[in-house]
Coordinates of C-alpha atoms and ligand atoms in Angstrom, one line a residue:
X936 CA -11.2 -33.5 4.2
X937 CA -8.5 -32.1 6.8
X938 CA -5.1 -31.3 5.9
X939 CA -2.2 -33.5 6.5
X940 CA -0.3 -30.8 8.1
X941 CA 3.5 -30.8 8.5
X942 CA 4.9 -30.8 11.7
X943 CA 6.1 -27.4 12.6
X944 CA 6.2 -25.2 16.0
X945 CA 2.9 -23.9 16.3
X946 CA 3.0 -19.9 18.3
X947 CA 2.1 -20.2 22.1
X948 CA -1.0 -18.3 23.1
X949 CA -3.4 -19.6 21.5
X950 CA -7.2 -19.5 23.0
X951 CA -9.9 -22.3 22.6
X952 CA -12.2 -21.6 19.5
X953 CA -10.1 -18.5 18.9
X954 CA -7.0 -19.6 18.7
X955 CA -4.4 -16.2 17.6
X956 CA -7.4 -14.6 16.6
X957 CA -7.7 -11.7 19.6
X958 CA -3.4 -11.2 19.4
X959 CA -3.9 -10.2 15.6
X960 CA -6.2 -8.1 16.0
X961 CA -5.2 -6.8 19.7
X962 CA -1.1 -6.5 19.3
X963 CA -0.5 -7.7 15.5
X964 CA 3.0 -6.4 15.0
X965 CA 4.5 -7.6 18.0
X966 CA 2.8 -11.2 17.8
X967 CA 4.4 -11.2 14.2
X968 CA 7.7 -10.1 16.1
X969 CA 7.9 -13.1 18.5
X970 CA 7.2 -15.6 15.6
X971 CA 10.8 -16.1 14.2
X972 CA 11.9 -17.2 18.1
X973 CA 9.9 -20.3 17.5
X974 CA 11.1 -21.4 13.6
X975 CA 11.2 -19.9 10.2
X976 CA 8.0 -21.6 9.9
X977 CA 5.5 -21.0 12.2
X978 CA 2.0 -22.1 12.6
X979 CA -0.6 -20.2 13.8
X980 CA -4.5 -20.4 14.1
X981 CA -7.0 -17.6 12.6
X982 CA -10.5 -17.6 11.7
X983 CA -10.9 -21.0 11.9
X984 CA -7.9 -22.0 9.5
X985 CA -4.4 -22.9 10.3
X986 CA -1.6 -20.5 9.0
X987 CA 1.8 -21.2 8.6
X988 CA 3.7 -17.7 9.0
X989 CA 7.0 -17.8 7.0
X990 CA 9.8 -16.0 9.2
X991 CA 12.3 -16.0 6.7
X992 CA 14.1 -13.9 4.2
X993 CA 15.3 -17.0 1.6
X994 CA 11.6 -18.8 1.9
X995 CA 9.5 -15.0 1.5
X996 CA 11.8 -14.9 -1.5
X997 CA 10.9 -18.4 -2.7
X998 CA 7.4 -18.2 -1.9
X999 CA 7.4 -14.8 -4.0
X1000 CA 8.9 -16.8 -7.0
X1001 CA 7.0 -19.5 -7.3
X1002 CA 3.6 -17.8 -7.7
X1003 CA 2.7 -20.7 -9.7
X1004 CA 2.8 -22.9 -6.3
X1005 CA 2.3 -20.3 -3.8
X1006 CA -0.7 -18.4 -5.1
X1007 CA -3.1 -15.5 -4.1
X1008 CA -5.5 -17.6 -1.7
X1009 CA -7.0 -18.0 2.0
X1010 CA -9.3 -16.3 3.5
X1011 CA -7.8 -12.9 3.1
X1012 CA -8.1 -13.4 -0.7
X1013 CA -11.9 -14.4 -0.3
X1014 CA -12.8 -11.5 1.8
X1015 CA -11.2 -9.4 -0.9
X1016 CA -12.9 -10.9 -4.0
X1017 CA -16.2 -10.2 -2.3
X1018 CA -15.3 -6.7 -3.1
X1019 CA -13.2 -6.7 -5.9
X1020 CA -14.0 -9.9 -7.7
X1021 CA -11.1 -11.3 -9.9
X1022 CA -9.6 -8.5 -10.3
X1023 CA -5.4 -7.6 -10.5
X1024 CA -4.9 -8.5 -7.4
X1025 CA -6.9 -11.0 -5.9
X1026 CA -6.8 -12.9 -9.8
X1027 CA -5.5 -16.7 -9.7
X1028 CA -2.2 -17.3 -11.4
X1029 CA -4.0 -18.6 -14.2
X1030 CA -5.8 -15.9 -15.0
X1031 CA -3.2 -13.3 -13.7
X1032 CA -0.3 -13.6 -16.8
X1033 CA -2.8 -12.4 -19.0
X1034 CA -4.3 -9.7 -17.0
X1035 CA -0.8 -8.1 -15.7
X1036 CA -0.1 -8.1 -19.7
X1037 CA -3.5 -5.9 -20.2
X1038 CA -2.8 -3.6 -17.4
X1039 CA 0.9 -2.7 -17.4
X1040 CA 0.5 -0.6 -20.3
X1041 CA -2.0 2.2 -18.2
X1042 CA 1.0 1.9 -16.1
X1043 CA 3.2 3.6 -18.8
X1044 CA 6.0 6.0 -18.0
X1045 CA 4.7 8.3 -20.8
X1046 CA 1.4 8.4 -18.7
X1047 CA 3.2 9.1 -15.3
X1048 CA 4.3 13.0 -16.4
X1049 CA 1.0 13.3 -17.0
X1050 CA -0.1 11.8 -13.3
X1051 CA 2.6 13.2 -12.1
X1052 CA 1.2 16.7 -12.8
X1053 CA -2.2 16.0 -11.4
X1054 CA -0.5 14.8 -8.2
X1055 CA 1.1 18.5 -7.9
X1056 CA -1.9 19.9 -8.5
X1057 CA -3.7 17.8 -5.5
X1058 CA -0.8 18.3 -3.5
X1059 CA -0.7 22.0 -3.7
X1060 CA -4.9 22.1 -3.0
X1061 CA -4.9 20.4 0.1
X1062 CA -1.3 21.7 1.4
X1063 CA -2.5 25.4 0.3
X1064 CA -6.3 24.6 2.6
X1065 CA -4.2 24.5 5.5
X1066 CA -4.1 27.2 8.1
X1067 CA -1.9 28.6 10.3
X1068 CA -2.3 26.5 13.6
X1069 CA -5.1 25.3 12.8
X1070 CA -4.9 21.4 13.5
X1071 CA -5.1 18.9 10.5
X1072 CA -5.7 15.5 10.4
X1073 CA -3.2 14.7 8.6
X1074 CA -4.4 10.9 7.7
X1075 CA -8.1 12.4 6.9
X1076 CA -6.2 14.6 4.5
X1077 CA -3.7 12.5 3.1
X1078 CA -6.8 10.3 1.9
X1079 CA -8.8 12.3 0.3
X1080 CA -5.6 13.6 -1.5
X1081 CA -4.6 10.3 -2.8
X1082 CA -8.2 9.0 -3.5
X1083 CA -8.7 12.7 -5.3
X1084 CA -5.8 11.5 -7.4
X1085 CA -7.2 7.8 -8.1
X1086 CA -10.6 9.5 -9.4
X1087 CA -8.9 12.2 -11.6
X1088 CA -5.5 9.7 -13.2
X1089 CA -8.7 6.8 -13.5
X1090 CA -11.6 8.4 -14.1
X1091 CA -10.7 11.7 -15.6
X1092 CA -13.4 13.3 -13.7
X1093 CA -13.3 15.6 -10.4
X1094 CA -13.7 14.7 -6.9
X1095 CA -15.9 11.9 -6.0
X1096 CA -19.0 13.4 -3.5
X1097 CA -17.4 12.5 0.2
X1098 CA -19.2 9.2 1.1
X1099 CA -17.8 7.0 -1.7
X1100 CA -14.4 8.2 0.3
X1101 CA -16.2 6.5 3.3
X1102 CA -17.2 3.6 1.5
X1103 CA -13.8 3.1 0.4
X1104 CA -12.6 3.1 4.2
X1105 CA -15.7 1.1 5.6
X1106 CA -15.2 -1.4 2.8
X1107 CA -11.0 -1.8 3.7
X1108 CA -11.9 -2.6 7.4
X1109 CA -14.2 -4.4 6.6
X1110 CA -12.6 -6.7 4.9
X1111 CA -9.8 -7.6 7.6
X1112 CA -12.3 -8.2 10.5
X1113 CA -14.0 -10.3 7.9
X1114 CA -10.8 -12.2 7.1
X1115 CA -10.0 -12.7 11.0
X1116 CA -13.9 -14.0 11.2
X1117 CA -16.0 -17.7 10.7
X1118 CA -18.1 -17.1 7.9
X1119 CA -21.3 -17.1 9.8
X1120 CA -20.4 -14.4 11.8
X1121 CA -19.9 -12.3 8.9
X1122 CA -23.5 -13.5 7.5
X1123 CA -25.6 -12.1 10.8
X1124 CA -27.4 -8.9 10.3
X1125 CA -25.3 -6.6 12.6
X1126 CA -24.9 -3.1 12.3
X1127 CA -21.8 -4.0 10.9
X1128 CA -21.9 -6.3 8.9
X1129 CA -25.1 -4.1 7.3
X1130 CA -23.0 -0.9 7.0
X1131 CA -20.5 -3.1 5.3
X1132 CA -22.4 -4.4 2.6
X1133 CA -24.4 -0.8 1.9
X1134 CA -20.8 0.6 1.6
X1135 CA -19.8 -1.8 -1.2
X1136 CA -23.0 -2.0 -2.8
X1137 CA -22.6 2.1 -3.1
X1138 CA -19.3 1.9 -4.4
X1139 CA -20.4 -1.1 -6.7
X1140 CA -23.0 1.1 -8.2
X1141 CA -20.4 4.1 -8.4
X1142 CA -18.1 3.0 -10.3
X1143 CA -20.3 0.4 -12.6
X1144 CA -22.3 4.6 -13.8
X1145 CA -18.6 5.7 -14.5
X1146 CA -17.8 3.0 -16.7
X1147 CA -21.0 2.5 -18.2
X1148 CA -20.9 6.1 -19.0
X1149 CA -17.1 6.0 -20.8
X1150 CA -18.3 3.0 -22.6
X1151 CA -20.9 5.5 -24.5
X1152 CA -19.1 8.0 -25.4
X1153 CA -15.4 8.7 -26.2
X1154 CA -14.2 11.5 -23.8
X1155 CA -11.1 11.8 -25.8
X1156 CA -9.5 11.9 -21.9
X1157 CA -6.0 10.1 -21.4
X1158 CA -6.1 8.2 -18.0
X1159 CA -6.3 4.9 -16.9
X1160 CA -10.1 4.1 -17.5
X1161 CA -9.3 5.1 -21.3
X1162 CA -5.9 3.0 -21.3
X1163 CA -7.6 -0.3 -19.7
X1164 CA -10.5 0.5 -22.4
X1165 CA -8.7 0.4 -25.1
X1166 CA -6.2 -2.2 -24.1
X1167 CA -6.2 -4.8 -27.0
X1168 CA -3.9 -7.2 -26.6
X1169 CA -3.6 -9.2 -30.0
X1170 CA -1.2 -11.7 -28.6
X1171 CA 0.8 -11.3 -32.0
X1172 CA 4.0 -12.0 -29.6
X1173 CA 2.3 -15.3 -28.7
X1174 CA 1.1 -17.2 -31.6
X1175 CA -0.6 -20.4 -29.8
X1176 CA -2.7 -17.4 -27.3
X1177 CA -6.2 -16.3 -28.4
X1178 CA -6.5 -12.4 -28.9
X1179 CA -7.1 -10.8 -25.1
X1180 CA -8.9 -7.9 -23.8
X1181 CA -10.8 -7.3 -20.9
X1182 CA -14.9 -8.1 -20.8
X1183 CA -16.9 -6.0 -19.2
X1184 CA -17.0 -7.5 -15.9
X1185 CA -13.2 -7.3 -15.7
X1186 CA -13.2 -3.8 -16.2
X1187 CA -15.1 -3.3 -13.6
X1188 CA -13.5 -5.5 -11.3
X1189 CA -9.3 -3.9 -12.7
X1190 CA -11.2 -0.2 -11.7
X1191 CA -12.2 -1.1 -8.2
X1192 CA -9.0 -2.8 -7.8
X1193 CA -6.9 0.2 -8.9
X1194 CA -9.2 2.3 -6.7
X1195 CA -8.8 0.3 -3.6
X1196 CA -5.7 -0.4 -3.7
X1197 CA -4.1 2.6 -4.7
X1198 CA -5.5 4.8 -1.8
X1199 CA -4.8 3.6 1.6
X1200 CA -1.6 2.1 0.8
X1201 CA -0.1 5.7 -0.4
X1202 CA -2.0 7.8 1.9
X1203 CA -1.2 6.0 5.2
X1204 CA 2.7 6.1 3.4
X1205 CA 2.5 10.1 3.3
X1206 CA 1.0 10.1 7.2
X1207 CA 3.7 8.3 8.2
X1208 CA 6.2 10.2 6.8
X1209 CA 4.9 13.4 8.1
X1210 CA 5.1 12.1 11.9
X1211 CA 8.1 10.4 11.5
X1212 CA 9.8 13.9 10.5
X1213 CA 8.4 15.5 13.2
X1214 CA 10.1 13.2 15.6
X1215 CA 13.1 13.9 13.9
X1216 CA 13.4 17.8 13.2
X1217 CA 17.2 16.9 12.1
X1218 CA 16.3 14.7 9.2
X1219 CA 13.1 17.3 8.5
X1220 CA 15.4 20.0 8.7
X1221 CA 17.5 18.6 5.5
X1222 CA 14.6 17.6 3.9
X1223 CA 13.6 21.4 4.1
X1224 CA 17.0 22.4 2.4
X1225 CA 16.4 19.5 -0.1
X1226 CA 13.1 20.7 -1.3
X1227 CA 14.1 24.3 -1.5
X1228 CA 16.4 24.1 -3.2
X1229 CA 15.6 22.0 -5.7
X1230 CA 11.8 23.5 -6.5
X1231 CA 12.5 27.4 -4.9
X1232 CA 9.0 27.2 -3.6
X1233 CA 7.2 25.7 -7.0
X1234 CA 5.2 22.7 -7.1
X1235 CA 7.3 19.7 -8.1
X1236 CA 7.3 17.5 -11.4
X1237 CA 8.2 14.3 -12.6
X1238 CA 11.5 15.5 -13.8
X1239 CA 12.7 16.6 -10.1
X1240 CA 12.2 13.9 -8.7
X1241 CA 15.8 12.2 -9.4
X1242 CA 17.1 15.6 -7.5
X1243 CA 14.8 15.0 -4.3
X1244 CA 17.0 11.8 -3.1
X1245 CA 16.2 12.7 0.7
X1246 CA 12.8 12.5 -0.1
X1247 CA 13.2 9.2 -1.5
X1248 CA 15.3 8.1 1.3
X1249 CA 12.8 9.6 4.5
X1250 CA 9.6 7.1 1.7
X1251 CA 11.8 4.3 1.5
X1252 CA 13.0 4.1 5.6
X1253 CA 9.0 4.5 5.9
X1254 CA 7.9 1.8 4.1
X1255 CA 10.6 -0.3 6.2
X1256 CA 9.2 0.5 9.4
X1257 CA 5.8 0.6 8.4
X1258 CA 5.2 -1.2 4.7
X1259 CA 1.1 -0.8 4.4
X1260 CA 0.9 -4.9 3.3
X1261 CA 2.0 -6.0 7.2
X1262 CA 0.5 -9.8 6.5
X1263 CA -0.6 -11.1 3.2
X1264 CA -1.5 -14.9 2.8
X1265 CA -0.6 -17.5 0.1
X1266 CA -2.3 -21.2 -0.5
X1267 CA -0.3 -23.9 -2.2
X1268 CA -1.7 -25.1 -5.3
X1269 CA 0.1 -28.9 -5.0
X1270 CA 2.6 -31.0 -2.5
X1271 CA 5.5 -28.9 -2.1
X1272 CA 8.9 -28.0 -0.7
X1273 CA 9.3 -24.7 1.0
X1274 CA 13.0 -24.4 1.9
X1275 CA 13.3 -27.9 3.1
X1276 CA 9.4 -28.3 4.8
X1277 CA 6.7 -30.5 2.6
X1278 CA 3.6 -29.0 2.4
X1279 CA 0.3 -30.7 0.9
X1280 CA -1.8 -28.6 -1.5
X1281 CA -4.3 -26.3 -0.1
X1282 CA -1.8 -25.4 2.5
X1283 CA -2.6 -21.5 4.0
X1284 CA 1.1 -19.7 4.7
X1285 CA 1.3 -15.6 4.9
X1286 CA 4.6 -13.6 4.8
X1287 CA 5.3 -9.9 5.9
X1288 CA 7.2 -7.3 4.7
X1289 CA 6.7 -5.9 8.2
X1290 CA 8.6 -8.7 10.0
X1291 CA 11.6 -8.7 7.4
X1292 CA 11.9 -4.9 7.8
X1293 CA 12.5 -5.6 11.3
X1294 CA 15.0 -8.4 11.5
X1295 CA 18.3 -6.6 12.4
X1296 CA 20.4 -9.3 10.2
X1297 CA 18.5 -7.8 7.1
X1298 CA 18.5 -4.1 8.9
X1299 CA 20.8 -3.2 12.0
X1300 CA 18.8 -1.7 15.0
X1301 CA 15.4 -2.0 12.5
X1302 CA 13.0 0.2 15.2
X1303 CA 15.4 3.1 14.4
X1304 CA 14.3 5.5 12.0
X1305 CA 17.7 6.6 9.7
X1306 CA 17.2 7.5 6.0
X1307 CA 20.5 7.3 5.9
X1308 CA 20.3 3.1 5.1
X1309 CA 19.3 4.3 1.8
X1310 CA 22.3 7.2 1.0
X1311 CA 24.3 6.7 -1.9
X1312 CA 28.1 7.0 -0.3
X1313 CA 28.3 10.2 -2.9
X1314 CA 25.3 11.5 -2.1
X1315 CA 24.2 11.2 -5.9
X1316 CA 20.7 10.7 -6.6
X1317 CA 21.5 7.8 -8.4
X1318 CA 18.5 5.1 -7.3
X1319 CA 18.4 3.8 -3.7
X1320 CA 20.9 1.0 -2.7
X1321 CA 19.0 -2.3 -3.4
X1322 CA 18.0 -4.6 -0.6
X1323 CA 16.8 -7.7 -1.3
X1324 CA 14.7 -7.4 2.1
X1325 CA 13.0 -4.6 1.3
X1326 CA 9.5 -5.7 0.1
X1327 CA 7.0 -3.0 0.7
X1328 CA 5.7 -3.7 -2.6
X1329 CA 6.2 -7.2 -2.2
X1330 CA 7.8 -9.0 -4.8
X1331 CA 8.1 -11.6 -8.3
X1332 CA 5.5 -11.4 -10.9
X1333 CA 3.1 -10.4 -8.1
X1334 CA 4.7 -7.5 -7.3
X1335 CA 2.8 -4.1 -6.8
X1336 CA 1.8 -2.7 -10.5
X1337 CA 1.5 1.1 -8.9
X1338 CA 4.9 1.0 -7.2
X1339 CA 6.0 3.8 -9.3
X1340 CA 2.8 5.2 -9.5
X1341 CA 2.3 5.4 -5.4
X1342 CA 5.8 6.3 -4.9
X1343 CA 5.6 9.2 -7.1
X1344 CA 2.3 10.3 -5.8
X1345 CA 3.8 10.3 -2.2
X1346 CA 7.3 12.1 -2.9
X1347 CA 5.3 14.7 -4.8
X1348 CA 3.1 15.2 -1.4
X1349 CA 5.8 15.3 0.6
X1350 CA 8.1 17.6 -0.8
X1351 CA 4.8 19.5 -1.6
X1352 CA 4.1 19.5 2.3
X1353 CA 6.8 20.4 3.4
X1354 CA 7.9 23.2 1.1
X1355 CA 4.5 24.8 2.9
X1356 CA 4.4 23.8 5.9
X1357 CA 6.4 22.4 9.2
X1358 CA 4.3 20.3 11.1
X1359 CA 4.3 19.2 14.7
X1360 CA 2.0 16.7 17.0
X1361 CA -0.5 18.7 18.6
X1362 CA 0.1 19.1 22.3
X1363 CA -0.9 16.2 24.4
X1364 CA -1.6 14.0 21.7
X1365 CA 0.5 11.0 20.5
X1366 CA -0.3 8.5 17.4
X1367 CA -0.9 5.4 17.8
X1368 CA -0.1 2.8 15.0
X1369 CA -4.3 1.0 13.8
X1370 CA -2.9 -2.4 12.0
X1371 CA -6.0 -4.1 9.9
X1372 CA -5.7 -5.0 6.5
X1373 CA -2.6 -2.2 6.2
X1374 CA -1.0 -0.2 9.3
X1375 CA -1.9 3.0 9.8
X1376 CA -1.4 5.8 12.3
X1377 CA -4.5 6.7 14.4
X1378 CA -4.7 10.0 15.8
X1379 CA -2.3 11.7 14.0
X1380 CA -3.7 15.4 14.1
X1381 CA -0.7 18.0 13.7
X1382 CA -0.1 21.7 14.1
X1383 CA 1.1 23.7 11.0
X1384 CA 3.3 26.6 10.7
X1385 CA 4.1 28.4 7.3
X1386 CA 7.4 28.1 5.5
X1387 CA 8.7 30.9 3.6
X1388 CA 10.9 30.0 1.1
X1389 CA 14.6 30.7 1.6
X1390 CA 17.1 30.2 -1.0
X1391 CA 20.5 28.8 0.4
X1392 CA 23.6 28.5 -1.7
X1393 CA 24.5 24.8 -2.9
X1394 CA 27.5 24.6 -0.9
X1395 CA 25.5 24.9 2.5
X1396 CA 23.2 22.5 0.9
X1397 CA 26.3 19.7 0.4
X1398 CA 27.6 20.5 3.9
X1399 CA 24.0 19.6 5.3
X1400 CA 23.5 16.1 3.8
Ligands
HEM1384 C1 2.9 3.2 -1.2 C2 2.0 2.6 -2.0 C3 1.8 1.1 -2.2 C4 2.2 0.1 -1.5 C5 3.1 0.0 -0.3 C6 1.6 -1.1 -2.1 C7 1.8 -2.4 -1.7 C8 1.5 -3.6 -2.5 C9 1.9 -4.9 -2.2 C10 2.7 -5.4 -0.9 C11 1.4 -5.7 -3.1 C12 1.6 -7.2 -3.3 C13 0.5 -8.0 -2.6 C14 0.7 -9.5 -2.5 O1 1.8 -9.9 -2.9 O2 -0.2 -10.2 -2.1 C15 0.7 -4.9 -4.1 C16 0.0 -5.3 -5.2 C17 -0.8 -4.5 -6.0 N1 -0.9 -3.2 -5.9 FE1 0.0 -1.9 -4.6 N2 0.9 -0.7 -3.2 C18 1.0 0.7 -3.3 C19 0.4 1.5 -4.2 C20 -0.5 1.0 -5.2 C21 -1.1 1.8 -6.2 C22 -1.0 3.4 -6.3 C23 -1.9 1.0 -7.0 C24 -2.8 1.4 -8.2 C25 -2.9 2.5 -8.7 C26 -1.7 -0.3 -6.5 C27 -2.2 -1.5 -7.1 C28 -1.8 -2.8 -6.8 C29 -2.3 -3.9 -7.6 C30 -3.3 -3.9 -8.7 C31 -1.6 -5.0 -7.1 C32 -1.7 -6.5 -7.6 C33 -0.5 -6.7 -8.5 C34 -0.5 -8.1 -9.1 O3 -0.8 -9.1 -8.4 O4 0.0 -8.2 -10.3 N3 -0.8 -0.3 -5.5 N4 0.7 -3.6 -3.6

């Protein structure tokens, strides 16, 4: 039965059949950009459904909140239970209170020290494999780092062979043409669609020998396989709730989840970072008295961190300009209000950090690149100023579970990087930013030249920030 839609402005553009179909996949962010000229709520048309993009800071923030209402659903949420079943992230709201209360404990700071040192120590591999001038692809790289560091903090073991880290990729973009696709298209045995489905069946059987294998014997290794493992919740703090753990099945599903979306989102993050200080050798140029001074050349720990805050700041103004979730969707689960709009149940809305990050009422001239948003007036390293527009890791009881866990990954990379190396674009070439289901830069291959270490006095370092 069809919708009774509420009458909102719906984008121009639209093609027969199609409708905004070819402008998200062809010029995404700058179709998102010229949504808010036509309402906070605007609807547009997208494999078939209708989807009401909210252009809004208050209603993102409602929409966040009531996650009851406004839950994971749509077809971007279908495409990505294909893959990943009910796990973390795709879960209902039903199922998803007692999940995040099974999971947040792998998520431990205790553990992070831990993570944090097998970050440094996947940082300093691939940083140290670079040569002199020799180009690097720096995206390529900043993959197999993170992924490197999924497989060790999840699986305790060593790198997994190369193609799974293809199957990881195929299986990502896969999934957002799939989302942006009718059904039947996605059912024809095209190349595609066939490389697609041998991807995730590879990956499938991966990870399913991994488990099956720590299920049999007790490795006596901390990570998060043995955490979710031995997560047993006895719901003593709720008396009426039934004693919780995870079956099998959600095992497997919380493992592929964690793998997934743990990989992309940070490597892309890094990439980013690394052009954007290339473009702006006076922000790099800091960042090279920062880490100095702070590590003198050593790889950094957990306990640094706190006295990197130009690091933070460059990661933070890089997840503004280019937060990894661009467009994620939402489907009511009864008759609403949103701000003051009705909507019946079943109703498909999305909301991106990308759009927010770009309105210059939330931040003035928002294309610019200036870690300095994020400074502390005294320079302190005390945490970043909040922003209650800043939602690279989205927000309420949905919010990102690895935000620490990515954050820390990607400030140990960077400060890693760039106590080795300075990097530059390669002559003739310029990135280009790839937007599917997150935004990453394409053809980002840079030059490297070694760093030596140079001590400078603390003073000089004061007068730099
Ligand atoms: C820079 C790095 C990262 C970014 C920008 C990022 C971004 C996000 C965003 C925007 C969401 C919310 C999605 C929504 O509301 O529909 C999310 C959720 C999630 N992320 Fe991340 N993420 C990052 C790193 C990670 C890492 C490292 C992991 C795992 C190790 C991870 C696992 C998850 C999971 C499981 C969820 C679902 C949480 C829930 O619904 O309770 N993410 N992430």
């Amino acid at each position: 039965m069809a919708l009774q839609q509420p009458t909102l402005a719906a984008a121009p553009g639209a093609w027969p059949l199609l409708g905004h179909t070819t402008a998200l996949l062809r010029r995404p962010l700058e179709f998102l950009e010229s949504l808010p000229a036509h309402g906070k709520i605007v609807r547009i048309r997208a494999g078939g459904t209708d989807i009401l993009v909210v252009c809004d800071l208050a209603l993102t923030q409602q929409l966040l909140r009531e996650d009851h209402i406004f839950d994971k659903g749509g077809k971007q949420f279908e495409r990505a239970r294909e893959i990943v079943g009910n796990g973390l992230f795709t879960c209902p709201h039903d199922a998803h209170i007692k999940q995040r209360r099974l999971l947040q404990p792998a998520f431990r700071r205790s553990l992070l020290s831990g993570y944090a040192q097998t970050m440094a120590e996947e940082a300093t591999r691939t940083a140290t494999s670079w040569q002199e001038g020799k180009p690097v692809d720096i995206p390529a790289h900043m993959q197999i780092y993170t992924t490197q560091v999924a497989v060790r903090t999840l699986f305790g073991t060593d790198s997994p062979p190369p193609e799974r880290l293809d199957d990881i990729h195929t299986v990502l973009a896969g999934m957002f043409r799939r989302m942006l696709s009718p059904t039947w298209l996605n059912q024809l045995p095209t190349p595609g669609n066939r490389h697609y489905s041998q991807a995730r069946t590879r990956l499938h059987d991966a990870i399913a020998r991994i488990i099956t294998d720590r299920q049999d014997r007790d490795t006596g290794i901390q990570d998060l396989l043995s955490s979710i493992l031995a997560t047993q919740d006895d719901g003593s703090a709720h008396h009426s709730a039934p004693p919780l753990t995870f079956t099998t099945e959600e095992v497997f599903d919380q493992v592929l989840t964690l793998l997934i979306g743990g990989a992309d989102t940070a490597a892309n993050t890094i990439a980013w970072a690394l052009h954007l200080l290339a473009e702006h050798p006076d922000v790099e140029d800091r960042l090279h008295t920062e880490v100095d001074h702070v590590l003198q050349g050593r790889p950094p720990t957990l306990d640094d961190l706190p006295n990197l805050p130009l690091t933070g700041q460059v990661l933070s103004e890089t997840l503004r300009l280019y937060p990894p979730g661009w467009f994620l969707t939402r489907q009511t689960t009864k008759p609403c209000q949103l701000g003051s709009t009705s909507l019946p149940a079943g109703t498909v809305l999305a909301f991106s950090p990308y759009l927010i990050h770009h309105m210059p009422e939330h931040f003035p001239q928002p294309h610019r690149f200036d870690p300095n948003r994020w400074a502390q007036p005294n320079n302190s390293a005390a945490p970043q100023s909040p922003n209650s527009a800043f939602l690279p890791f989205g927000g309420g009881r949905r919010k990102c579970i690895g935000d620490i866990f990515g954050l820390t990954e990607a400030t140990i990379a960077l400060a890693t990087i760039t106590t080795h190396w300075t990097l530059r674009h390669m002559p003739g070439t310029h990135p280009h930013t790839n937007v599917r289901f997150i935004i990453a830069p394409h053809n980002l291959h840079m030059h490297p030249t070694g760093r030596r270490f140079e001590p400078k006095t603390s003073s000089h370092l004061v007068s730099l920030r």
